[in-house]
PDB file of N, CA and C in Angstrom:
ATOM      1  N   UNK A1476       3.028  -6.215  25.081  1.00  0.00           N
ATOM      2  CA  UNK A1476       3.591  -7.431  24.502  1.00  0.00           C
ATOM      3  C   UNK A1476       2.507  -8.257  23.798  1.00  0.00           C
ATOM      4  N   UNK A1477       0.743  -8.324  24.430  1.00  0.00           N
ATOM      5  CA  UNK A1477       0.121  -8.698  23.311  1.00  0.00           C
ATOM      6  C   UNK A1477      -0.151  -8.504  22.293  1.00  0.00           C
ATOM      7  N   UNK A1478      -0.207  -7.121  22.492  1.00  0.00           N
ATOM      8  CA  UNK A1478      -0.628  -6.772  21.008  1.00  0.00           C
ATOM      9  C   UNK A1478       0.405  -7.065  19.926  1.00  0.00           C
ATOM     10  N   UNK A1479       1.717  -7.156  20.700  1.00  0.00           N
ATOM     11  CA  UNK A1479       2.767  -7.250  19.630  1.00  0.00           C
ATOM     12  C   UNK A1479       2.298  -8.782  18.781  1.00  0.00           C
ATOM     13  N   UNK A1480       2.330  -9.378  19.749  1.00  0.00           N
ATOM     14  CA  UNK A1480       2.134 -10.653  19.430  1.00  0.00           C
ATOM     15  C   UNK A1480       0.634 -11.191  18.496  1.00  0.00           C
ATOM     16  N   UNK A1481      -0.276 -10.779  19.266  1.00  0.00           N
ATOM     17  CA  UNK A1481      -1.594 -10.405  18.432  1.00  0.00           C
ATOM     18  C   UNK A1481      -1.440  -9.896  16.436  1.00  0.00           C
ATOM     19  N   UNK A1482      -0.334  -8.865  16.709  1.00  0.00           N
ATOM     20  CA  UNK A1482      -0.661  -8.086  15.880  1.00  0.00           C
ATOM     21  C   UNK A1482       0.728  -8.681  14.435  1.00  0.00           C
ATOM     22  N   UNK A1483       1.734  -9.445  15.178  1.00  0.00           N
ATOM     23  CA  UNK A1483       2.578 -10.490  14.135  1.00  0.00           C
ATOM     24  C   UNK A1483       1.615 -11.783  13.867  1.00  0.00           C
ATOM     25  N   UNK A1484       1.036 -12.757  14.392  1.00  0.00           N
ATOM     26  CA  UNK A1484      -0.121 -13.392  14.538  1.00  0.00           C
ATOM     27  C   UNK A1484      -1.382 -12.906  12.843  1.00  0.00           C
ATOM     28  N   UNK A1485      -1.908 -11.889  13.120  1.00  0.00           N
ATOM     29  CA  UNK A1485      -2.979 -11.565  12.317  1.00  0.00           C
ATOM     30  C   UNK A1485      -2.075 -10.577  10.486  1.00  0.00           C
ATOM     31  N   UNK A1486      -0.597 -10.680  10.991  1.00  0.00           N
ATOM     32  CA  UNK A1486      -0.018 -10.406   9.935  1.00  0.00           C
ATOM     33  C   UNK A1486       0.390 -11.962   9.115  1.00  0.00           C
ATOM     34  N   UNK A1487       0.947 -12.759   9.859  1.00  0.00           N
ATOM     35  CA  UNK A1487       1.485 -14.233   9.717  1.00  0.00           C
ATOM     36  C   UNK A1487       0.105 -14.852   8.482  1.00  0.00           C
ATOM     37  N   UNK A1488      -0.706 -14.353   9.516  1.00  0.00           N
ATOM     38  CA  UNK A1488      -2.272 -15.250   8.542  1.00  0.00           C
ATOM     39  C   UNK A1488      -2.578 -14.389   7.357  1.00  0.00           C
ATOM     40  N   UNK A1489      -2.486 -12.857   7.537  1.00  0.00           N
ATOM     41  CA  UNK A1489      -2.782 -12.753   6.121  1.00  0.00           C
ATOM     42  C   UNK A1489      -1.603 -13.144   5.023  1.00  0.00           C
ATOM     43  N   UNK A1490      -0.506 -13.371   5.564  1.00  0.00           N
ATOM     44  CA  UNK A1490       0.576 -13.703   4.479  1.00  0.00           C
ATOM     45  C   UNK A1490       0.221 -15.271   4.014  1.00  0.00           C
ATOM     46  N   UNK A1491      -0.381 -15.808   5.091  1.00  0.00           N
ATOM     47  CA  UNK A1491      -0.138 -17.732   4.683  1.00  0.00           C
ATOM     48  C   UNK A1491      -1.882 -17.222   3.654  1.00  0.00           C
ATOM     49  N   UNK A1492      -2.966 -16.567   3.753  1.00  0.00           N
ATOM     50  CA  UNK A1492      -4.062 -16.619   3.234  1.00  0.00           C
ATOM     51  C   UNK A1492      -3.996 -16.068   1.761  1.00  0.00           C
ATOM     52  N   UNK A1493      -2.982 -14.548   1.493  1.00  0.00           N
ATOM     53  CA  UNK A1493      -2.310 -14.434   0.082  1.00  0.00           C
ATOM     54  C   UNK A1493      -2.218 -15.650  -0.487  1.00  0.00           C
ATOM     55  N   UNK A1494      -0.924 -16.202   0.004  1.00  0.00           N
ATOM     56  CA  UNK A1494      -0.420 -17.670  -0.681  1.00  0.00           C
ATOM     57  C   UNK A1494      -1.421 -18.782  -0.804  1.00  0.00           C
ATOM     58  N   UNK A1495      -1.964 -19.074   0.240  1.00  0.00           N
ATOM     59  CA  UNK A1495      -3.136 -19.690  -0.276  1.00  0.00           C
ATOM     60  C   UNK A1495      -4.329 -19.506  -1.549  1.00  0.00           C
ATOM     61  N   UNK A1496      -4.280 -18.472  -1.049  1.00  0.00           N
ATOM     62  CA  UNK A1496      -5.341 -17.963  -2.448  1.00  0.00           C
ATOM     63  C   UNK A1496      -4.774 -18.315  -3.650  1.00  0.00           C
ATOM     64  N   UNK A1497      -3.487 -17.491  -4.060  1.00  0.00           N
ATOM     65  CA  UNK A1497      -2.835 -17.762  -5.094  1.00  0.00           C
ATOM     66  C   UNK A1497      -2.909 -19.101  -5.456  1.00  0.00           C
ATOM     67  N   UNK A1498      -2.437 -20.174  -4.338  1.00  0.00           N
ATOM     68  CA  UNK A1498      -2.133 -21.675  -5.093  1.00  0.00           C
ATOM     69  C   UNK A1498      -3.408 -22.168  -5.181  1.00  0.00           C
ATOM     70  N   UNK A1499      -4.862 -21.521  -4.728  1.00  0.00           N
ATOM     71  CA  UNK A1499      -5.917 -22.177  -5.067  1.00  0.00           C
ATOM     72  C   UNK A1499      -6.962 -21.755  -6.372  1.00  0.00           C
ATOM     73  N   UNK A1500      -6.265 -20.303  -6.130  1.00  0.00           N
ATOM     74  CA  UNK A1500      -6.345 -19.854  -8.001  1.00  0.00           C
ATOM     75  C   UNK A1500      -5.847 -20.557  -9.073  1.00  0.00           C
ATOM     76  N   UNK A1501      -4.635 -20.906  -9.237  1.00  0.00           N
ATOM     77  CA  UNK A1501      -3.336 -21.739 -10.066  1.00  0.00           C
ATOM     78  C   UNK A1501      -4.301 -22.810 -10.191  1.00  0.00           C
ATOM     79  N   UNK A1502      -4.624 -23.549  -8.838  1.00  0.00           N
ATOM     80  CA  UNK A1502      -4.327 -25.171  -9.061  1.00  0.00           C
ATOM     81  C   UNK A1502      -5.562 -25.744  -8.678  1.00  0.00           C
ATOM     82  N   UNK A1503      -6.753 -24.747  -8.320  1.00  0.00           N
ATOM     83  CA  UNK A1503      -8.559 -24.962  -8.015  1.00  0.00           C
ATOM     84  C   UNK A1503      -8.858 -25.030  -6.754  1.00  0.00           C
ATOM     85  N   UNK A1504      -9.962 -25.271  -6.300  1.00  0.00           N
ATOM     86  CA  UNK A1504      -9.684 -25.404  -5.116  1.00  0.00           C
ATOM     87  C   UNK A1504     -10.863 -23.889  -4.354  1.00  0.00           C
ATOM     88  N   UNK A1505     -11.180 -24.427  -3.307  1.00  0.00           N
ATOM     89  CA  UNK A1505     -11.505 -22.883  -2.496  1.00  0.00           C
ATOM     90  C   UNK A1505     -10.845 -22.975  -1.252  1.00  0.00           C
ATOM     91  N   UNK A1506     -10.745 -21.888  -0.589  1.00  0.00           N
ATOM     92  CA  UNK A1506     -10.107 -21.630   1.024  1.00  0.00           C
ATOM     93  C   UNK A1506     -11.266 -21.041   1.750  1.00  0.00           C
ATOM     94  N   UNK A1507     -10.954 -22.176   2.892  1.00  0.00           N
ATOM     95  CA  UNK A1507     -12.314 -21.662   4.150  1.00  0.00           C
ATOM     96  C   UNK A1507     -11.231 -21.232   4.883  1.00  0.00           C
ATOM     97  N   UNK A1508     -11.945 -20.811   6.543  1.00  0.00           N
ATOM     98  CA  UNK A1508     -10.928 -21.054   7.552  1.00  0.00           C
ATOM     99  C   UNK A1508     -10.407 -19.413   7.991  1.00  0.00           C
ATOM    100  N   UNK A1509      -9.726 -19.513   9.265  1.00  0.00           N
ATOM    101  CA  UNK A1509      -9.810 -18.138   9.961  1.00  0.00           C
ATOM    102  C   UNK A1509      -8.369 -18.382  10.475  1.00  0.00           C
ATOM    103  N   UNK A1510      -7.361 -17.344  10.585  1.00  0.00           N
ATOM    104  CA  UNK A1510      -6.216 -17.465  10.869  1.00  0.00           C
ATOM    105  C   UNK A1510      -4.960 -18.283   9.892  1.00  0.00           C
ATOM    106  N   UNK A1511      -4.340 -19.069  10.768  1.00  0.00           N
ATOM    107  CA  UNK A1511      -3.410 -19.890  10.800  1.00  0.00           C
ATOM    108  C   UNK A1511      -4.246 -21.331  10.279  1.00  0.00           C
ATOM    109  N   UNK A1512      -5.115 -21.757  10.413  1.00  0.00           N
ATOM    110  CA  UNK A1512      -6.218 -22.557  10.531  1.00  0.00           C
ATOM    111  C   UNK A1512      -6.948 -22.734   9.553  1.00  0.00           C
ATOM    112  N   UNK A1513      -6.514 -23.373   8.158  1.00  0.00           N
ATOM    113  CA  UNK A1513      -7.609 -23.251   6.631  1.00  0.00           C
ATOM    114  C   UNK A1513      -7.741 -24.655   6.340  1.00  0.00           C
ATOM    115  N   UNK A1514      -8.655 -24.441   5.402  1.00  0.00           N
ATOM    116  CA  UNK A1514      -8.774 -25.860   4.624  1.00  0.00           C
ATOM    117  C   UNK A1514      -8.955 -25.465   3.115  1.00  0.00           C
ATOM    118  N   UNK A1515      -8.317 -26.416   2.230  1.00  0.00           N
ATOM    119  CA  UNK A1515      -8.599 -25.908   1.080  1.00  0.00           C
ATOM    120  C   UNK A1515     -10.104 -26.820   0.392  1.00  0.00           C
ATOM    121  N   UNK A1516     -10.965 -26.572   0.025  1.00  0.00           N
ATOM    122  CA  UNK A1516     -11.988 -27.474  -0.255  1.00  0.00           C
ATOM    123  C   UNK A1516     -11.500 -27.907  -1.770  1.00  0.00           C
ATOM    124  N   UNK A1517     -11.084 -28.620  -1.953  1.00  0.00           N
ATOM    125  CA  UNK A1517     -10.318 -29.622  -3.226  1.00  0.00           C
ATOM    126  C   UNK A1517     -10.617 -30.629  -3.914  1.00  0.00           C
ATOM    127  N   UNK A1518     -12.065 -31.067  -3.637  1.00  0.00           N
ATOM    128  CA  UNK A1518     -13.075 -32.072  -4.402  1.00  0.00           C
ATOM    129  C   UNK A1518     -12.117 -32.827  -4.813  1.00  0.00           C
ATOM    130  N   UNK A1519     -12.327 -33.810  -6.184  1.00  0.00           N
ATOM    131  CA  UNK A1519     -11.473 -34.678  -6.762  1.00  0.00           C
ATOM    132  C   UNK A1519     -10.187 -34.377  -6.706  1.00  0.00           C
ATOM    133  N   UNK A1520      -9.779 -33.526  -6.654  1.00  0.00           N
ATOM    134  CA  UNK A1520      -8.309 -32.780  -6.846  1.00  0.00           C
ATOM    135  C   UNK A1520      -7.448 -33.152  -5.671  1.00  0.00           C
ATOM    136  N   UNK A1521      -7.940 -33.428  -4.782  1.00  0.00           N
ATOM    137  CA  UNK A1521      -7.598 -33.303  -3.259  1.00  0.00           C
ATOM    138  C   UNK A1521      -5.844 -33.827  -3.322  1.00  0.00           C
ATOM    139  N   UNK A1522      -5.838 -35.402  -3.754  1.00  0.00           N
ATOM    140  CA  UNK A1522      -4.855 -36.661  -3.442  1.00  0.00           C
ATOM    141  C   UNK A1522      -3.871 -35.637  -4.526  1.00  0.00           C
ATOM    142  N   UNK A1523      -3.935 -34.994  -6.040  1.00  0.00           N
ATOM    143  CA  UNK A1523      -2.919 -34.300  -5.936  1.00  0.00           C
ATOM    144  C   UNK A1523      -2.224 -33.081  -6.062  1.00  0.00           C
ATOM    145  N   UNK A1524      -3.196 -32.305  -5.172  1.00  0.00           N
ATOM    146  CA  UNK A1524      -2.913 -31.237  -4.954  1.00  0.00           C
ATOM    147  C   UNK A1524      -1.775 -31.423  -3.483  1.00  0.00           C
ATOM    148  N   UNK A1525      -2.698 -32.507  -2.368  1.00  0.00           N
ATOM    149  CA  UNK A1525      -1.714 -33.039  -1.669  1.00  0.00           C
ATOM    150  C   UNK A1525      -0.038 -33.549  -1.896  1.00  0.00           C
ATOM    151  N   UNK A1526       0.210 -34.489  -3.001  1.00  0.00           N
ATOM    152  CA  UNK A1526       1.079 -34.318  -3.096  1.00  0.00           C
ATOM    153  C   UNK A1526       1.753 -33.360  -3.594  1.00  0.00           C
ATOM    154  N   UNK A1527       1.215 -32.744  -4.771  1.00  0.00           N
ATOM    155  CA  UNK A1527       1.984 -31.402  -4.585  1.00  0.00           C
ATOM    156  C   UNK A1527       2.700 -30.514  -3.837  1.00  0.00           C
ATOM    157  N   UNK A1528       1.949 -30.489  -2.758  1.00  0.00           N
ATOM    158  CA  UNK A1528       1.887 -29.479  -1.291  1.00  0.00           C
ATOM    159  C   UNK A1528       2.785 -30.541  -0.597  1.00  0.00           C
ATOM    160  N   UNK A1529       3.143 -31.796  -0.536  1.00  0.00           N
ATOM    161  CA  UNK A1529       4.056 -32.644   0.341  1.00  0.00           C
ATOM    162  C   UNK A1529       5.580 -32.661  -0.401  1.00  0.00           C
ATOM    163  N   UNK A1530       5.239 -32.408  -1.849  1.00  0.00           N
ATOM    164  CA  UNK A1530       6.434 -32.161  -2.722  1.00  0.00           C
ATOM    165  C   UNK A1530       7.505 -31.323  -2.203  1.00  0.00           C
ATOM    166  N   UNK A1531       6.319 -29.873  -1.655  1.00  0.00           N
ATOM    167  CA  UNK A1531       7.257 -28.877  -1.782  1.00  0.00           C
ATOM    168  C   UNK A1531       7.523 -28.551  -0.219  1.00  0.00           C
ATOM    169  N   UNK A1532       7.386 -29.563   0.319  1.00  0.00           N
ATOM    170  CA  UNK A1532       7.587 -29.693   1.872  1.00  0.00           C
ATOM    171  C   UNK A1532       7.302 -29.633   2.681  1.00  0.00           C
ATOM    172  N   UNK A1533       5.794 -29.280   2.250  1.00  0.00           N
ATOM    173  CA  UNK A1533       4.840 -29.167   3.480  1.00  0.00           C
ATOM    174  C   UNK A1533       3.632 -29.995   3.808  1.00  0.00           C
ATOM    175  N   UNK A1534       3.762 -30.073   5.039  1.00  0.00           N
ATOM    176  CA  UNK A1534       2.346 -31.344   5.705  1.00  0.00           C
ATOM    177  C   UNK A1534       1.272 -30.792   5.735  1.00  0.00           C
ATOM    178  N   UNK A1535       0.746 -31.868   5.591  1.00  0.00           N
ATOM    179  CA  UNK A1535      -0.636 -31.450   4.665  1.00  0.00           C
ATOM    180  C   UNK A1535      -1.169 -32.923   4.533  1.00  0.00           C
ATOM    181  N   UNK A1536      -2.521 -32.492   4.889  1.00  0.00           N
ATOM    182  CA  UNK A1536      -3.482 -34.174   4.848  1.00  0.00           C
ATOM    183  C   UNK A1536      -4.716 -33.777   3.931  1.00  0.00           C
ATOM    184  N   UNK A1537      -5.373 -35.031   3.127  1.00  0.00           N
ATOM    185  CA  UNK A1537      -6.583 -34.831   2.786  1.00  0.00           C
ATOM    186  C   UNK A1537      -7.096 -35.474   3.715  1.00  0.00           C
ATOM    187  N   UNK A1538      -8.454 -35.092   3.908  1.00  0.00           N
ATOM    188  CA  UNK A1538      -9.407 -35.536   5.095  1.00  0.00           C
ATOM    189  C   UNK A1538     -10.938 -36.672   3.594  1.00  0.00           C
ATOM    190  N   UNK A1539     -11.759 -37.181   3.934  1.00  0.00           N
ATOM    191  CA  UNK A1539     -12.885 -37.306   3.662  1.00  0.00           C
ATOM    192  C   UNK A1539     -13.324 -36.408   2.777  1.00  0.00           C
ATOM    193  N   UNK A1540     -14.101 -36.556   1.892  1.00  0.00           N
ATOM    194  CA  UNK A1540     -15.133 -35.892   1.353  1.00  0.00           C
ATOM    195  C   UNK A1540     -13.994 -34.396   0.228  1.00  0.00           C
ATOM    196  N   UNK A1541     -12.425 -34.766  -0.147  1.00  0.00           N
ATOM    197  CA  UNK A1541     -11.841 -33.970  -0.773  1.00  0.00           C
ATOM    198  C   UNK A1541     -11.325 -32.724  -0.099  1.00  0.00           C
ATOM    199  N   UNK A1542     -11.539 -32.618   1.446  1.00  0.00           N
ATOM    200  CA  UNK A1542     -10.581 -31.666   1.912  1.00  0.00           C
ATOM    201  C   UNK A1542      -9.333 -31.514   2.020  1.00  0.00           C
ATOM    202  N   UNK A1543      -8.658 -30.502   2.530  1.00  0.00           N
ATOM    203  CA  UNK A1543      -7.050 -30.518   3.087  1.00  0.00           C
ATOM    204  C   UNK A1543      -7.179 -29.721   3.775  1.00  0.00           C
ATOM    205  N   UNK A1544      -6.605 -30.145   4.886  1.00  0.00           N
ATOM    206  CA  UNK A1544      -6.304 -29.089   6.336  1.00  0.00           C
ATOM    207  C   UNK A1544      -4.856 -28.605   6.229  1.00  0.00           C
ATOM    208  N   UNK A1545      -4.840 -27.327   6.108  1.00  0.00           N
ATOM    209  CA  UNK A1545      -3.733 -26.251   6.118  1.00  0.00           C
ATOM    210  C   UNK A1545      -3.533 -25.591   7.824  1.00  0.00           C
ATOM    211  N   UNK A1546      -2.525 -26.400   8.842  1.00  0.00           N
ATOM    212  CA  UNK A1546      -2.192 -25.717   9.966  1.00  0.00           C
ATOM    213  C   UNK A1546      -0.444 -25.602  10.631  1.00  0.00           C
ATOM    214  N   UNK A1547       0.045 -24.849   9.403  1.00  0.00           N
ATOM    215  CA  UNK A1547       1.471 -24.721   9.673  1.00  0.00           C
ATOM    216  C   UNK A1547       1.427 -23.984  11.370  1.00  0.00           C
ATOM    217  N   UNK A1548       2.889 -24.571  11.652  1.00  0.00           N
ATOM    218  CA  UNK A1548       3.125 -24.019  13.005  1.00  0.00           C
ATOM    219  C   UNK A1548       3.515 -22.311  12.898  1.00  0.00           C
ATOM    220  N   UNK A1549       3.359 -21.606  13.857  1.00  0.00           N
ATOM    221  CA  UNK A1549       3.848 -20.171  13.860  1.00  0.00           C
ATOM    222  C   UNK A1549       4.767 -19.725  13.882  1.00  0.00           C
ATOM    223  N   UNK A1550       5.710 -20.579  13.847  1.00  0.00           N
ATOM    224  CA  UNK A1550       7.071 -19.886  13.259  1.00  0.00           C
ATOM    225  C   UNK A1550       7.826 -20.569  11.564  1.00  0.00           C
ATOM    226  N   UNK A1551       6.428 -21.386  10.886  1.00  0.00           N
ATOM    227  CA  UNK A1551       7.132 -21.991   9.959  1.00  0.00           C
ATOM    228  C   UNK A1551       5.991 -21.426   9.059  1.00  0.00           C
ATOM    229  N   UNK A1552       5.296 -20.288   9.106  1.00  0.00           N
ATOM    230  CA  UNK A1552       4.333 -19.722   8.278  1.00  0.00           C
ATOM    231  C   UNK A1552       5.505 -18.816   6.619  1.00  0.00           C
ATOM    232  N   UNK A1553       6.372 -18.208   6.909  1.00  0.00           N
ATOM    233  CA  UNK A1553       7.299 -17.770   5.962  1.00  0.00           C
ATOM    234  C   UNK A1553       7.568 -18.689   5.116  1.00  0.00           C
ATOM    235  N   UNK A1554       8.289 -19.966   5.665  1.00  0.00           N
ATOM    236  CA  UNK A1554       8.356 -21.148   4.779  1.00  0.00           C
ATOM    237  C   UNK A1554       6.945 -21.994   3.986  1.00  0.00           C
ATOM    238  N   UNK A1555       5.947 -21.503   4.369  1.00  0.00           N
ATOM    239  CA  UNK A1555       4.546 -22.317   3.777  1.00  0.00           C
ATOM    240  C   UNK A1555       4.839 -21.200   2.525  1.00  0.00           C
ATOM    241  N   UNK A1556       4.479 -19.665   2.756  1.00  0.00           N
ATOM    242  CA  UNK A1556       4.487 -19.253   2.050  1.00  0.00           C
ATOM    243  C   UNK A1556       5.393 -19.100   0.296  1.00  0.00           C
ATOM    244  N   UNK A1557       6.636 -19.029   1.128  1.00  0.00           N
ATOM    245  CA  UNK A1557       7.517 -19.655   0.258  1.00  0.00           C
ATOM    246  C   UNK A1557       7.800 -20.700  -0.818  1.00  0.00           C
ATOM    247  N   UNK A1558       7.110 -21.721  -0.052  1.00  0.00           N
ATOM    248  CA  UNK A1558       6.773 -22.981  -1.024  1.00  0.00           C
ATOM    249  C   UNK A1558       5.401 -22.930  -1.801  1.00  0.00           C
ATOM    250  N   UNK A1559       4.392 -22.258  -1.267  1.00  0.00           N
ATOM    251  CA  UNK A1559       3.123 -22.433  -2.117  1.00  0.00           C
ATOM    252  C   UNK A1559       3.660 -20.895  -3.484  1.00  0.00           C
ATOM    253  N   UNK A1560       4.629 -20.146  -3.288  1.00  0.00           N
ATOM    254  CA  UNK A1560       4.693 -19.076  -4.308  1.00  0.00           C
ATOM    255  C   UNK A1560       5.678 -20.025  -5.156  1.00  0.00           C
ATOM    256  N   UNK A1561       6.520 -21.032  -5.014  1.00  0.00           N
ATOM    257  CA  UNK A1561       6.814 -21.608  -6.056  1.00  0.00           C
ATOM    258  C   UNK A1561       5.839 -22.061  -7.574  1.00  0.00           C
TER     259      UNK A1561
END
């Protein structure tokens, strides 16, 4: 049963890290971060790339210094994805 779980887990993240990439290709931006667990580094861009990302329904904060912390819950990773491939 872990591994099952382990192994939907390390699938979940590479699907939310695709989508990430993509919307940080599109819209600038780099992606740090391991898992479920990213940040997009978003310099000036940060405030609206944020709203962007709150547009399309998902929470999402800029922090200091132009970050955004990306930590959808584990069963709402399909829907992140979903909205950042818009």
């Amino acid at each position: 049963k872990l591994r099952e779980v382990l192994s939907t887990h390390k699938d979940l993240a590479r699907k939310l890290e695709e989508a990430l990439a993509a919307f940080t290709q599109k819209h600038g931006g780099s992606l740090r971060g391991v898992g479920l667990h990213r940040v997009i580094d978003a310099g000036d861009q940060a405030d609206p790339m944020v709203t962007r990302l709150c547009n399309a329904g998902l929470s999402v904060r800029a922090t200091p210094g132009g970050c955004i912390t990306v930590r959808p819950a584990f069963d709402s990773v399909d829907a992140w994805v979903t909205a950042l491939n818009r």
